PDB file of C-alpha atoms in Angstrom:
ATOM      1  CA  UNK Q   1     -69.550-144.340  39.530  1.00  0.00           C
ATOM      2  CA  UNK Q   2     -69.589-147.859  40.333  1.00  0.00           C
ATOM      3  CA  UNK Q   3     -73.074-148.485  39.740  1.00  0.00           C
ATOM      4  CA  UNK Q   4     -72.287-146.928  36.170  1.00  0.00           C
ATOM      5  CA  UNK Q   5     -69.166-149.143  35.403  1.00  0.00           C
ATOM      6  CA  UNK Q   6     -71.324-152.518  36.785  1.00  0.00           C
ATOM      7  CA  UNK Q   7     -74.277-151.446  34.533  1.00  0.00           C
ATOM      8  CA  UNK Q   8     -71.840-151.227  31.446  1.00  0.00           C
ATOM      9  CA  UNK Q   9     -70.638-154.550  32.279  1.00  0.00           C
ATOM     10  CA  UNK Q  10     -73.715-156.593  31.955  1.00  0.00           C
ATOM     11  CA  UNK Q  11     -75.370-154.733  29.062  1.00  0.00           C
ATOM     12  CA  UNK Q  12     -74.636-157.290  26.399  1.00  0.00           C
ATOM     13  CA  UNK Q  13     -77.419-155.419  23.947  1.00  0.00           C
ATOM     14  CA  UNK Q  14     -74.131-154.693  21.046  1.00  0.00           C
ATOM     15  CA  UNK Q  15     -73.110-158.922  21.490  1.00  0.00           C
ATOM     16  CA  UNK Q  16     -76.045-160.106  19.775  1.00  0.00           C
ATOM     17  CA  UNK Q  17     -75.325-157.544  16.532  1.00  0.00           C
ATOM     18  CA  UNK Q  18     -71.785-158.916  16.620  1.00  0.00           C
ATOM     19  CA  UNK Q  19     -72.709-162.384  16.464  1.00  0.00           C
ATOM     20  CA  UNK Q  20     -75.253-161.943  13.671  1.00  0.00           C
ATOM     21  CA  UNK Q  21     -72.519-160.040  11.806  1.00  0.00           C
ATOM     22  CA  UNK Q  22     -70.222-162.432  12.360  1.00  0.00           C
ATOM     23  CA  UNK Q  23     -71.886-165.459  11.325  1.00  0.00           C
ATOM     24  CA  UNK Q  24     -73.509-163.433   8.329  1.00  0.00           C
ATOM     25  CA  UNK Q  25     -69.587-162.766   7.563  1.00  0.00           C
ATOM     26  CA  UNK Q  26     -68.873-166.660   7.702  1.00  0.00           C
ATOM     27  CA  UNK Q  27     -71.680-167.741   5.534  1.00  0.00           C
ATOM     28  CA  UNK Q  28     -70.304-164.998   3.463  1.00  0.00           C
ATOM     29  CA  UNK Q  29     -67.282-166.832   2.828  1.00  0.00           C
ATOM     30  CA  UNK Q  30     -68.703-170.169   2.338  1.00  0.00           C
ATOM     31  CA  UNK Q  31     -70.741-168.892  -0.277  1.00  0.00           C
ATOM     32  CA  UNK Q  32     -67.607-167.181  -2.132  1.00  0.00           C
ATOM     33  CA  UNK Q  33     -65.494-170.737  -1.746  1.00  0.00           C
ATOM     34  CA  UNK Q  34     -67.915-172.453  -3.537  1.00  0.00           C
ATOM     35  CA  UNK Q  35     -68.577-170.407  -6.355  1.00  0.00           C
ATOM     36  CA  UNK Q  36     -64.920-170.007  -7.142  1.00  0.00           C
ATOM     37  CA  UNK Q  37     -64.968-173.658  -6.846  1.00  0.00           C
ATOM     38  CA  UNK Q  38     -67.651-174.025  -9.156  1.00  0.00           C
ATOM     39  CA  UNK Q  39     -66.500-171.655 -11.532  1.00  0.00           C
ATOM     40  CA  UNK Q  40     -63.359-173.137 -12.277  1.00  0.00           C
ATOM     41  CA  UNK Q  41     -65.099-176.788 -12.554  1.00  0.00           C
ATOM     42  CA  UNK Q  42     -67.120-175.108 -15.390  1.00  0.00           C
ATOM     43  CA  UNK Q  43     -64.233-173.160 -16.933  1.00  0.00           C
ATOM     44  CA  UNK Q  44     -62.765-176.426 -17.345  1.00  0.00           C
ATOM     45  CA  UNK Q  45     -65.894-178.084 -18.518  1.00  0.00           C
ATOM     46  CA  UNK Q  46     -66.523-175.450 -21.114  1.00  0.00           C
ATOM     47  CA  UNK Q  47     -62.573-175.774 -22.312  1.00  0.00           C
ATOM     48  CA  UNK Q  48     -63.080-179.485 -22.523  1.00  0.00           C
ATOM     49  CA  UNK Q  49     -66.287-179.067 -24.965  1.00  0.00           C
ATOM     50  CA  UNK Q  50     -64.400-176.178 -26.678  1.00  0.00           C
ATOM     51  CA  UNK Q  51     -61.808-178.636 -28.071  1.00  0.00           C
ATOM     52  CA  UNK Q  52     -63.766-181.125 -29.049  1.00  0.00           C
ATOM     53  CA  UNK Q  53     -65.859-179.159 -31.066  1.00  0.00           C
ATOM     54  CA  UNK Q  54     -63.037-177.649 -33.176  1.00  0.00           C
TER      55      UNK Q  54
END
């Protein structure tokens, strides 16, 4: 029973999914800031040339 619990404790084969999920989620959210942040920088952009054309 020991030997099982000990070999449970040093398989780290599930940490390295984890991490990749976790850094997948991150760049995730980087991407999402900047395209809202874009978005609204051309929404304005587009509402700028809107009034001056009428």
């Amino acid at each position: 029973m020991l030997r099982l619990i000990s070999n449970f404790a040093k398989d780290d084969s599930g940490a390295t999914a984890i991490e990749y999920a976790l850094i997948a989620c991150g760049i995730s959210l980087a991407i999402i800031a900047t395209v809202q942040g874009l978005g609204s920088t051309l929404n304005g952009r587009y509402a700028a040339v809107n009034t001056s054309l009428k």
